Coordinates of C-alpha atoms and ligand atoms in Angstrom, one line a residue:
M23 CA -65.9 -67.7 -32.3
E24 CA -63.2 -69.7 -34.2
T25 CA -59.8 -68.7 -33.1
F26 CA -56.4 -68.8 -34.8
D27 CA -52.9 -68.0 -33.8
V28 CA -52.4 -66.6 -37.3
L29 CA -54.9 -65.4 -39.8
V30 CA -53.7 -64.5 -43.3
I31 CA -55.7 -62.2 -45.5
G32 CA -54.8 -63.0 -49.1
G33 CA -53.8 -66.3 -50.6
G34 CA -51.2 -65.2 -53.2
P35 CA -47.5 -66.0 -53.1
A36 CA -47.1 -63.8 -50.0
G37 CA -50.1 -65.1 -48.1
Y38 CA -50.1 -68.8 -48.9
V39 CA -46.4 -69.1 -48.2
A40 CA -46.8 -67.2 -44.9
A41 CA -49.7 -69.6 -44.0
I42 CA -47.8 -72.7 -44.8
R43 CA -44.6 -71.6 -42.9
A44 CA -46.7 -70.5 -39.9
A45 CA -48.4 -73.9 -39.9
Q46 CA -45.0 -75.6 -40.1
L47 CA -44.0 -73.6 -37.0
G48 CA -46.9 -75.1 -35.1
F49 CA -49.4 -72.3 -35.2
S50 CA -53.1 -72.8 -35.9
V51 CA -53.6 -70.9 -39.2
G52 CA -56.5 -69.6 -41.3
C53 CA -56.3 -68.0 -44.7
V54 CA -59.0 -65.9 -46.3
D55 CA -58.7 -65.3 -50.0
A56 CA -61.2 -63.6 -52.4
F57 CA -59.8 -64.8 -55.8
T58 CA -62.5 -66.4 -57.9
R59 CA -61.7 -68.1 -61.2
N60 CA -64.4 -69.5 -63.5
G61 CA -66.8 -69.0 -60.6
K62 CA -64.8 -71.0 -58.2
P63 CA -62.3 -70.2 -55.4
S64 CA -58.8 -70.3 -56.7
L65 CA -55.8 -69.9 -54.4
G66 CA -52.5 -68.5 -55.5
G67 CA -53.4 -64.9 -56.1
T68 CA -52.4 -62.9 -59.1
C69 CA -49.3 -64.9 -59.7
L70 CA -50.9 -68.3 -60.2
N71 CA -54.2 -67.2 -61.7
V72 CA -53.5 -64.3 -64.0
G73 CA -49.8 -63.5 -63.7
C74 CA -46.5 -65.4 -63.5
I75 CA -47.8 -68.8 -64.3
P76 CA -50.3 -68.3 -67.2
S77 CA -48.0 -65.7 -68.8
K78 CA -45.1 -68.2 -68.8
A79 CA -47.3 -70.9 -70.2
M80 CA -48.3 -68.7 -73.1
L81 CA -44.7 -67.5 -73.5
D82 CA -43.6 -71.2 -73.8
S83 CA -46.4 -72.1 -76.3
S84 CA -45.8 -69.1 -78.5
E85 CA -42.0 -69.6 -78.3
K86 CA -42.4 -73.2 -79.5
Y87 CA -44.6 -72.0 -82.3
E88 CA -42.1 -69.4 -83.4
M89 CA -39.2 -71.9 -83.1
I90 CA -41.0 -74.5 -85.2
G91 CA -42.0 -71.9 -87.8
H92 CA -38.7 -70.0 -88.0
E93 CA -35.9 -71.9 -86.5
A94 CA -36.6 -75.6 -87.1
A95 CA -35.4 -75.3 -90.7
E96 CA -31.9 -74.4 -89.6
H97 CA -31.8 -77.7 -87.7
G98 CA -32.8 -79.5 -90.8
I99 CA -36.4 -80.0 -89.8
T100 CA -39.0 -79.1 -92.4
V101 CA -42.5 -78.4 -91.2
T102 CA -45.5 -77.7 -93.4
G103 CA -49.0 -76.6 -92.5
L104 CA -48.0 -75.0 -89.2
Q105 CA -51.0 -73.5 -87.4
A106 CA -51.5 -72.0 -84.0
D107 CA -54.7 -73.3 -82.4
I108 CA -55.4 -70.6 -79.9
A109 CA -58.2 -72.4 -78.1
T110 CA -55.9 -75.3 -77.3
M111 CA -53.1 -73.0 -76.3
L112 CA -55.4 -71.2 -73.8
G113 CA -56.8 -74.5 -72.6
R114 CA -53.3 -75.8 -71.9
K115 CA -52.5 -72.6 -70.1
N116 CA -55.7 -73.0 -68.0
S117 CA -54.9 -76.5 -67.1
V118 CA -51.4 -75.5 -65.8
V119 CA -53.2 -72.9 -63.7
D120 CA -55.7 -75.4 -62.4
K121 CA -53.0 -77.8 -61.4
L122 CA -51.0 -75.3 -59.5
T123 CA -54.0 -73.5 -57.8
G124 CA -55.4 -76.9 -56.8
G125 CA -51.9 -77.7 -55.5
I126 CA -52.1 -74.8 -53.0
A127 CA -55.5 -76.1 -51.8
F128 CA -53.9 -79.5 -51.3
L129 CA -51.0 -77.9 -49.4
F130 CA -53.5 -76.1 -47.2
K131 CA -55.2 -79.3 -46.3
K132 CA -51.9 -81.1 -45.7
N133 CA -50.8 -78.3 -43.3
K134 CA -54.3 -78.1 -41.6
I135 CA -54.8 -74.5 -42.7
K136 CA -58.4 -73.5 -42.6
S137 CA -59.3 -71.8 -45.9
F138 CA -62.1 -69.2 -46.2
H139 CA -63.3 -68.0 -49.6
G140 CA -64.3 -64.3 -49.7
L141 CA -63.1 -61.0 -48.4
G142 CA -61.1 -60.7 -45.2
K143 CA -61.8 -57.5 -43.2
L144 CA -60.2 -56.3 -40.0
V145 CA -63.1 -55.5 -37.6
R146 CA -61.8 -54.7 -34.1
Q147 CA -59.1 -55.3 -31.6
E148 CA -60.2 -57.7 -28.8
D149 CA -58.4 -59.5 -26.0
G150 CA -55.0 -58.6 -27.4
G151 CA -55.9 -60.0 -30.8
W152 CA -58.1 -59.2 -33.7
V153 CA -61.6 -60.0 -34.8
V154 CA -61.6 -60.5 -38.5
D155 CA -64.6 -60.9 -40.8
A156 CA -63.4 -63.9 -42.8
A157 CA -65.8 -64.2 -45.8
G158 CA -68.8 -63.4 -43.7
S159 CA -68.0 -65.2 -40.4
E160 CA -66.2 -63.5 -37.5
V161 CA -63.1 -65.2 -36.4
K162 CA -60.4 -64.3 -33.8
A163 CA -56.7 -64.1 -34.5
K164 CA -53.7 -63.3 -32.3
N165 CA -51.8 -62.3 -35.3
V166 CA -53.0 -61.1 -38.7
I167 CA -50.9 -61.0 -41.9
V168 CA -52.2 -58.7 -44.6
A169 CA -51.1 -60.0 -48.0
T170 CA -53.8 -58.5 -50.3
G171 CA -51.5 -57.9 -53.3
S172 CA -51.9 -55.5 -56.1
N173 CA -54.1 -54.6 -59.0
P174 CA -53.2 -53.3 -62.5
R175 CA -53.0 -49.5 -62.7
S176 CA -55.4 -48.0 -65.3
L177 CA -55.1 -44.9 -67.4
P178 CA -57.8 -42.4 -66.3
M179 CA -58.8 -42.0 -70.0
A180 CA -58.8 -45.7 -70.7
P181 CA -60.7 -47.7 -68.1
F182 CA -60.3 -51.5 -68.6
G183 CA -63.1 -53.2 -70.5
G184 CA -64.0 -54.1 -74.0
N185 CA -60.9 -53.9 -76.2
I186 CA -58.8 -52.3 -73.5
V187 CA -57.3 -55.0 -71.3
E188 CA -54.9 -55.5 -68.4
N189 CA -53.0 -58.7 -67.8
S190 CA -56.0 -61.0 -67.3
G191 CA -57.6 -59.9 -70.5
A192 CA -54.3 -60.1 -72.4
L193 CA -54.0 -63.7 -71.5
E194 CA -57.4 -64.5 -72.9
F195 CA -57.7 -63.2 -76.4
D196 CA -59.6 -65.9 -78.3
K197 CA -58.0 -65.0 -81.6
V198 CA -54.7 -63.3 -82.5
P199 CA -55.3 -59.5 -82.9
E200 CA -54.0 -58.3 -86.2
T201 CA -52.8 -55.1 -84.5
L202 CA -52.0 -54.9 -80.8
G203 CA -51.2 -51.7 -79.0
V204 CA -49.3 -51.9 -75.7
I205 CA -49.0 -48.9 -73.4
G206 CA -46.0 -49.3 -71.1
A207 CA -42.7 -51.0 -72.2
G208 CA -42.3 -52.6 -68.8
V209 CA -42.2 -56.2 -67.9
I210 CA -45.8 -57.1 -68.8
G211 CA -45.6 -55.0 -72.0
V212 CA -42.6 -56.9 -73.4
E213 CA -43.7 -60.4 -72.1
L214 CA -47.3 -60.3 -73.3
G215 CA -46.4 -58.2 -76.4
S216 CA -43.9 -61.0 -77.3
V217 CA -46.6 -63.7 -76.9
W218 CA -49.0 -62.1 -79.4
R219 CA -46.3 -60.9 -81.8
R220 CA -45.0 -64.5 -82.1
L221 CA -48.5 -65.7 -82.8
G222 CA -48.8 -63.1 -85.6
A223 CA -49.9 -59.8 -84.2
Q224 CA -48.3 -56.6 -85.3
V225 CA -47.3 -55.0 -82.0
T226 CA -46.7 -51.4 -81.2
V227 CA -45.4 -50.4 -77.7
L228 CA -45.9 -46.9 -76.5
E229 CA -43.7 -45.9 -73.6
A230 CA -43.6 -42.6 -71.6
L231 CA -39.9 -42.8 -70.6
P232 CA -37.1 -41.9 -73.0
G233 CA -35.5 -45.4 -72.9
F234 CA -36.0 -49.1 -72.5
L235 CA -35.8 -51.0 -69.2
L236 CA -34.0 -48.2 -67.5
P237 CA -33.5 -50.1 -64.1
A238 CA -31.4 -52.8 -66.0
D239 CA -27.7 -52.5 -66.7
A240 CA -27.3 -50.3 -69.8
A241 CA -25.5 -53.0 -71.8
V242 CA -28.4 -55.4 -71.1
S243 CA -31.2 -53.1 -72.0
K244 CA -29.5 -52.0 -75.2
E245 CA -29.0 -55.6 -76.3
A246 CA -32.5 -56.7 -75.3
L247 CA -34.1 -53.7 -77.1
K248 CA -32.0 -54.5 -80.2
Q249 CA -33.2 -58.2 -80.2
L250 CA -36.9 -57.3 -79.5
Q251 CA -36.9 -54.7 -82.3
K252 CA -35.3 -57.2 -84.6
Q253 CA -38.3 -59.5 -83.9
G254 CA -40.7 -56.8 -85.0
L255 CA -41.8 -55.2 -81.8
D256 CA -42.3 -51.5 -82.7
F257 CA -41.2 -49.4 -79.8
H258 CA -42.0 -45.7 -79.4
F259 CA -40.3 -43.9 -76.4
S260 CA -41.0 -40.5 -74.8
V261 CA -44.6 -40.8 -75.8
N262 CA -47.4 -38.8 -74.1
I263 CA -50.8 -40.6 -74.4
T264 CA -53.5 -37.9 -74.8
D265 CA -56.6 -39.9 -75.6
V266 CA -57.8 -43.5 -75.8
K267 CA -61.2 -44.5 -77.3
D268 CA -62.7 -47.9 -77.5
N269 CA -64.7 -47.9 -80.8
G270 CA -66.3 -51.3 -80.1
N271 CA -64.4 -53.1 -82.9
N272 CA -61.1 -51.5 -82.2
V273 CA -59.3 -48.8 -80.1
T274 CA -58.0 -45.5 -81.2
V275 CA -55.0 -44.1 -79.2
K276 CA -53.9 -40.5 -79.6
Y277 CA -50.4 -39.6 -78.5
E278 CA -47.7 -37.0 -78.8
E279 CA -44.3 -38.1 -80.0
G280 CA -41.3 -35.8 -80.9
G281 CA -43.6 -32.8 -81.0
N282 CA -46.1 -34.5 -83.4
S283 CA -49.7 -35.6 -82.7
V284 CA -50.2 -39.2 -83.7
E285 CA -53.3 -41.3 -84.0
A286 CA -53.2 -45.0 -84.2
T287 CA -55.9 -47.7 -84.2
F288 CA -55.4 -51.2 -82.8
D289 CA -57.7 -54.2 -82.6
K290 CA -56.8 -54.6 -78.9
L291 CA -54.9 -52.4 -76.4
I292 CA -53.0 -53.7 -73.4
V293 CA -52.4 -51.1 -70.7
S294 CA -49.5 -52.3 -68.6
I295 CA -48.3 -49.2 -66.7
G296 CA -47.5 -50.7 -63.4
R297 CA -49.6 -52.0 -60.5
V298 CA -51.2 -50.4 -57.4
P299 CA -51.6 -51.8 -53.9
N300 CA -54.9 -53.5 -53.1
T301 CA -56.4 -52.6 -49.8
Q302 CA -60.1 -52.6 -50.9
G303 CA -62.4 -54.4 -48.6
L304 CA -59.8 -54.8 -45.9
G305 CA -61.3 -52.3 -43.5
A306 CA -58.0 -50.4 -43.4
E307 CA -59.6 -47.0 -42.8
Q308 CA -62.1 -48.2 -40.1
V309 CA -59.3 -49.8 -38.0
G310 CA -56.7 -47.0 -38.7
L311 CA -54.2 -49.1 -40.6
S312 CA -51.5 -46.7 -41.9
L313 CA -51.0 -46.5 -45.6
D314 CA -48.4 -44.4 -47.4
E315 CA -49.3 -41.6 -49.9
R316 CA -49.4 -44.2 -52.7
G317 CA -51.7 -46.6 -50.8
F318 CA -49.1 -49.2 -49.8
V319 CA -49.4 -50.6 -46.2
K320 CA -46.7 -49.0 -44.1
I321 CA -44.4 -51.5 -42.3
D322 CA -41.2 -51.5 -40.3
E323 CA -38.2 -53.8 -41.0
H324 CA -40.0 -56.7 -39.3
Y325 CA -43.2 -56.4 -41.4
R326 CA -45.1 -54.8 -38.5
T327 CA -47.8 -52.3 -39.3
N328 CA -48.9 -49.5 -37.0
L329 CA -51.5 -51.9 -35.5
P330 CA -50.2 -54.3 -32.8
G331 CA -50.3 -57.9 -34.1
V332 CA -51.0 -56.9 -37.7
Y333 CA -48.3 -57.5 -40.2
A334 CA -48.1 -56.9 -44.0
I335 CA -46.1 -58.5 -46.8
G336 CA -45.9 -58.9 -50.6
D337 CA -47.1 -56.4 -53.3
V338 CA -49.3 -54.5 -50.9
V339 CA -46.2 -53.2 -49.0
G340 CA -44.4 -52.1 -52.2
G341 CA -40.8 -52.7 -53.2
A342 CA -40.2 -55.2 -56.0
M343 CA -43.5 -56.5 -57.1
L344 CA -42.2 -60.0 -57.6
A345 CA -43.6 -63.4 -56.5
H346 CA -40.3 -64.6 -55.1
K347 CA -39.9 -61.4 -53.0
A348 CA -43.5 -61.9 -51.7
E349 CA -42.8 -65.6 -50.9
D350 CA -39.6 -64.9 -49.0
E351 CA -41.5 -62.2 -47.0
G352 CA -44.1 -64.8 -46.2
V353 CA -41.5 -67.1 -44.7
A354 CA -39.8 -64.2 -42.9
V355 CA -43.0 -62.8 -41.3
A356 CA -44.1 -66.3 -40.0
E357 CA -40.7 -66.8 -38.5
R358 CA -40.8 -63.3 -36.9
I359 CA -44.2 -64.1 -35.4
A360 CA -42.6 -67.3 -33.9
G361 CA -39.8 -65.1 -32.4
Q362 CA -37.2 -66.3 -34.9
A363 CA -35.0 -64.0 -37.0
G364 CA -36.6 -64.4 -40.4
H365 CA -35.4 -61.8 -42.9
V366 CA -35.1 -61.1 -46.6
N367 CA -31.9 -60.0 -48.3
Y368 CA -33.3 -57.3 -50.6
A369 CA -29.9 -56.9 -52.2
T370 CA -30.0 -60.2 -53.9
I371 CA -33.5 -60.4 -55.4
P372 CA -33.2 -61.6 -59.0
W373 CA -35.2 -59.9 -61.7
I374 CA -36.1 -62.1 -64.7
I375 CA -37.9 -61.2 -67.8
Y376 CA -39.1 -64.1 -69.9
T377 CA -38.7 -62.6 -73.4
S378 CA -36.6 -64.3 -76.0
P379 CA -33.7 -63.8 -75.4
E380 CA -34.4 -63.9 -71.6
I381 CA -33.2 -61.1 -69.4
A382 CA -32.0 -61.6 -65.8
W383 CA -30.0 -59.6 -63.3
V384 CA -29.2 -59.4 -59.6
G385 CA -27.5 -56.8 -57.6
L386 CA -26.0 -53.5 -58.7
T387 CA -25.7 -52.4 -62.3
E388 CA -22.3 -51.0 -63.3
K389 CA -23.6 -47.4 -63.1
A390 CA -25.3 -47.9 -59.7
A391 CA -22.1 -49.5 -58.3
Q392 CA -20.1 -46.5 -59.4
E393 CA -22.7 -44.1 -58.0
Q394 CA -22.4 -45.9 -54.7
G395 CA -18.7 -45.1 -54.7
F396 CA -17.3 -48.5 -55.8
T397 CA -14.3 -48.7 -58.1
V398 CA -15.7 -51.2 -60.5
K399 CA -14.3 -53.8 -62.8
T400 CA -16.4 -55.8 -65.2
G401 CA -16.2 -58.9 -67.2
Q402 CA -18.4 -59.8 -70.1
F403 CA -18.7 -63.0 -72.1
P404 CA -20.9 -63.6 -75.2
F405 CA -23.0 -66.6 -75.7
S406 CA -21.7 -66.6 -79.3
A407 CA -18.5 -68.1 -77.9
N408 CA -20.3 -70.8 -75.8
G409 CA -20.5 -74.2 -77.4
R410 CA -23.9 -75.2 -75.9
A411 CA -25.6 -71.9 -77.0
L412 CA -24.3 -72.5 -80.6
G413 CA -25.5 -76.1 -80.4
H414 CA -29.0 -74.8 -79.3
G415 CA -28.9 -72.4 -82.2
D416 CA -29.3 -69.4 -79.9
P417 CA -26.0 -67.6 -79.4
R418 CA -27.6 -64.2 -78.7
G419 CA -26.6 -62.0 -75.7
F420 CA -24.0 -62.2 -73.0
V421 CA -23.2 -62.4 -69.3
K422 CA -21.7 -59.4 -67.6
V423 CA -20.2 -59.5 -64.1
V424 CA -19.7 -56.3 -62.1
A425 CA -17.2 -56.7 -59.2
D426 CA -15.6 -54.4 -56.7
A427 CA -12.1 -53.7 -57.9
A428 CA -10.8 -53.4 -54.4
T429 CA -12.0 -56.7 -53.0
D430 CA -13.1 -58.7 -56.2
R431 CA -16.5 -59.2 -54.5
V432 CA -19.3 -59.6 -57.0
L433 CA -21.7 -56.7 -56.8
G434 CA -24.1 -57.6 -59.6
V435 CA -24.5 -59.9 -62.6
H436 CA -26.5 -59.0 -65.7
M437 CA -27.5 -61.4 -68.4
V438 CA -29.4 -61.4 -71.7
G439 CA -29.5 -64.7 -73.5
P440 CA -30.8 -68.3 -73.6
N441 CA -32.1 -69.7 -70.3
V442 CA -30.6 -66.9 -68.2
S443 CA -33.8 -67.2 -66.0
E444 CA -32.1 -70.4 -64.7
L445 CA -28.5 -69.3 -64.9
I446 CA -29.1 -66.4 -62.5
A447 CA -29.7 -68.7 -59.5
E448 CA -26.0 -69.6 -59.3
V449 CA -24.9 -66.0 -58.9
V450 CA -27.7 -65.2 -56.4
S451 CA -26.2 -67.9 -54.2
L452 CA -22.7 -66.7 -54.8
M453 CA -23.7 -63.1 -53.8
E454 CA -25.6 -64.4 -50.7
F455 CA -22.3 -65.8 -49.6
G456 CA -20.4 -62.6 -50.5
G457 CA -18.5 -64.5 -53.2
S458 CA -15.8 -63.0 -55.5
A459 CA -15.4 -63.0 -59.2
E460 CA -12.4 -65.4 -58.7
D461 CA -14.7 -67.8 -56.6
L462 CA -17.1 -67.9 -59.5
G463 CA -14.4 -68.2 -62.2
R464 CA -12.6 -71.0 -60.4
T465 CA -15.8 -73.0 -59.7
I466 CA -15.9 -76.0 -62.0
H467 CA -18.9 -75.8 -64.4
G468 CA -20.1 -78.7 -66.5
H469 CA -19.2 -78.8 -70.2
P470 CA -20.8 -78.1 -72.5
T471 CA -23.4 -75.9 -70.7
L472 CA -24.6 -72.4 -70.8
T473 CA -23.3 -72.0 -67.3
E474 CA -19.8 -71.8 -68.7
A475 CA -20.7 -68.3 -70.0
V476 CA -21.2 -67.3 -66.4
K477 CA -17.8 -68.7 -65.4
E478 CA -16.1 -67.1 -68.3
A479 CA -17.6 -63.7 -67.6
A480 CA -16.4 -64.0 -64.0
L481 CA -12.9 -64.9 -65.3
A482 CA -13.1 -61.9 -67.7
V483 CA -13.3 -59.6 -64.7
N484 CA -9.6 -60.3 -64.1
K485 CA -8.8 -60.7 -67.8
Q486 CA -8.5 -64.5 -67.5
A487 CA -11.3 -65.7 -69.7
I488 CA -10.1 -68.7 -71.7
H489 CA -12.4 -68.8 -74.7
M490 CA -12.4 -65.1 -75.6
Ligands
LIG23 P1 -51.3 -61.3 -55.1 O1 -50.7 -62.4 -55.8 O2 -51.9 -60.2 -55.8 O3 -52.4 -62.0 -54.1 C1 -53.2 -61.3 -53.3 C2 -54.5 -62.1 -53.0 O4 -55.2 -61.5 -52.0 C3 -55.4 -62.3 -54.2 O5 -55.8 -63.6 -54.3 C4 -56.6 -61.3 -53.9 O6 -57.8 -61.8 -54.4 C5 -56.6 -61.5 -52.4 N1 -57.3 -60.4 -51.7 C6 -57.1 -59.1 -51.9 N2 -57.8 -58.4 -50.9 C7 -58.4 -59.3 -50.2 C8 -59.3 -59.2 -49.0 N3 -59.6 -58.1 -48.5 N4 -59.7 -60.4 -48.5 C9 -59.3 -61.6 -49.0 N5 -58.5 -61.7 -50.1 C10 -58.1 -60.6 -50.6 N6 -43.6 -62.0 -60.5 C11 -42.5 -62.8 -60.6 O7 -41.8 -62.9 -59.6 N7 -42.3 -63.5 -61.7 C12 -43.1 -63.4 -62.8 O8 -42.8 -64.1 -63.8 C13 -44.2 -62.6 -62.7 N8 -45.1 -62.5 -63.8 C14 -46.2 -61.7 -63.7 C15 -47.0 -61.6 -64.8 C16 -48.1 -60.8 -64.8 C17 -49.0 -60.7 -66.0 C18 -48.4 -60.1 -63.6 C19 -49.6 -59.3 -63.5 C20 -47.6 -60.2 -62.5 C21 -46.5 -61.0 -62.5 N9 -45.6 -61.1 -61.4 C22 -44.5 -61.9 -61.5 C23 -45.8 -60.4 -60.2 C24 -46.5 -61.4 -59.2 O9 -47.7 -61.9 -59.7 C25 -46.8 -60.6 -57.9 O10 -45.6 -60.0 -57.4 C26 -47.3 -61.5 -56.8 O11 -48.4 -62.2 -57.2 C27 -47.5 -60.8 -55.5 O12 -48.0 -61.7 -54.5 P2 -49.0 -61.2 -53.4 O13 -49.3 -62.5 -52.6 O14 -48.4 -60.1 -52.6 O15 -50.3 -60.7 -54.1
LIG24 P1 -43.7 -52.0 -65.1 O1 -43.5 -51.1 -63.9 O2 -42.8 -53.1 -65.3 O3 -43.7 -51.1 -66.4 C1 -44.6 -50.1 -66.6 C2 -44.1 -49.2 -67.8 O4 -45.2 -48.3 -68.1 C3 -42.9 -48.4 -67.3 O5 -41.9 -48.5 -68.3 C4 -43.5 -47.0 -67.3 O6 -42.6 -45.9 -67.6 C5 -44.6 -47.0 -68.3 N1 -45.7 -46.1 -68.2 C6 -46.2 -45.6 -67.0 N2 -47.2 -44.7 -67.3 C7 -47.3 -44.6 -68.6 C8 -48.1 -43.8 -69.5 N3 -49.0 -43.0 -69.1 N4 -47.8 -43.9 -70.8 C9 -46.9 -44.8 -71.3 N5 -46.1 -45.5 -70.5 C10 -46.3 -45.4 -69.2 O7 -45.2 -52.5 -64.9 P2 -46.0 -53.6 -65.6 O8 -45.4 -54.0 -66.9 O9 -47.4 -53.2 -65.6 O10 -45.9 -54.8 -64.6 C11 -46.2 -54.7 -63.3 C12 -45.3 -55.4 -62.4 O11 -45.6 -56.8 -62.4 C13 -43.8 -55.4 -62.8 O12 -43.2 -54.2 -62.3 C14 -43.3 -56.6 -62.1 O13 -43.1 -56.2 -60.7 C15 -44.4 -57.5 -62.2 N6 -44.2 -58.5 -63.3 C16 -43.1 -59.2 -63.2 C17 -42.8 -60.1 -64.2 C18 -41.5 -60.9 -64.1 O14 -40.9 -60.9 -63.0 N7 -41.1 -61.5 -65.2 C19 -43.6 -60.2 -65.4 C20 -44.7 -59.3 -65.4 C21 -45.0 -58.5 -64.3

């Protein structure tokens, strides 16, 4: 029987990173992954195949289309005959995915990681390790890392299929739906809703909660909602979905809103109401792997499950369902198995939403900081006072820094505006080092750059912003 020091089940951002780091640490490593794309094995999990990467490719294409159609004129560029060729757009998105998923296969070869395509199933404990069914052949592993990810949650009354789609389907519409319904105003709802709105769909977003993006800082969610509504996304909050019916050529959704019963018909319906852990086919029940009441694999602070030598990471253990969180857990668990002190700082995980304007934050919101007993001081700086943002033609939004009034330590930074997906990295580093608003404000930033808005917001914490 083939034997490995480490066998990883799942080849998404959690699993493939754990496999590579384990190989770097000198372990013999196998990885079994079940993802199939266009009939072929495709490493990279949800993120590379049907998540982060293809959604960002479509966001970029649709943003360029909108920019050329609506904003180029302001720069003195006149365009006529503008058309969106959806087949080419999807083809480009697919080729980006091919490149990256192929890249993981290359990295596996480079790191001498044996790849199995199919399901991985825990079979039995043997000789202090585990026998795992890796895509039909039994292999032995001293350590097993479960990284089986998550699947979209469906509404019981609206199973996926036909015109009712989850993320994969919403990245594959072969023509722009005239009307698009989205259930759930979360991250997928606003990102994929934005893609199809930019390409011409009339988009209606139905959300159960009373407000938009409630985990974000209130100032950010208010500004982001204002901007998205201005673009034409039609949001409805405090909505109770009562019935969904796929009529073959369209979908009817019945819901209650403000005491009224409403019926709406859409060409397509995206259901994006969160994701559920994926432990199907893993053999969890047979071997007694402990799951919590929501189906997430239970782990301790070192990613150990209740089974000796079995670890779990990524979406399947819950917490922030983000690729970078999954990747960092992949590194940490491999280092733990090697007896090192790998760990993840959950207090500095950035959240980024790739709408236009982009939304990004890290750390505590102003409200959460107050609830935790901090006396808080904040500084905010608008992109409308930043030269580079004005040059770009996109001065929407702001940067807000939340700091501890007693120590000046930065507790959180919240942004909505151009390229904030990139700007957030600086403050993540600052917070990793326990930096203060003064540290950030006195750090020299290139001119003219968007990063100067971060510096100015930090200066504003102590009322020292120069350009405001
Ligand atoms: P997954 O990526 O789900 O990978 C798990 C893998 O395990 C899959 O390949 C699956 O087929 C395989 N598997 C499952 N069970 C078995 C088994 N028994 N045997 C063998 N293989 C198995 N996050 C971000 O940080 N940034 C983004 O921009 C972002 N955008 C997203 C956009 C969309 C539309 C979606 C849906 C998600 C997005 N995410 C984003 C979230 C991100 O994709 C996930 O957090 C990330 O993929 C989790 O990684 P993972 O390795 O834990 O799981
Ligand atoms: P989400 O958790 O972000 O949002 C789901 C929304 O649906 C919530 O606002 C919730 O209140 C609402 N909802 C739940 N049940 C409902 C119902 N019955 N009727 C109406 N609304 C309902 O989940 P989403 O958008 O599905 O994305 C899943 C996860 O994927 C995200 O939480 C995130 O972790 C990850 N992701 C990350 C991205 C990024 O980092 N840029 C992009 C896309 C996804």
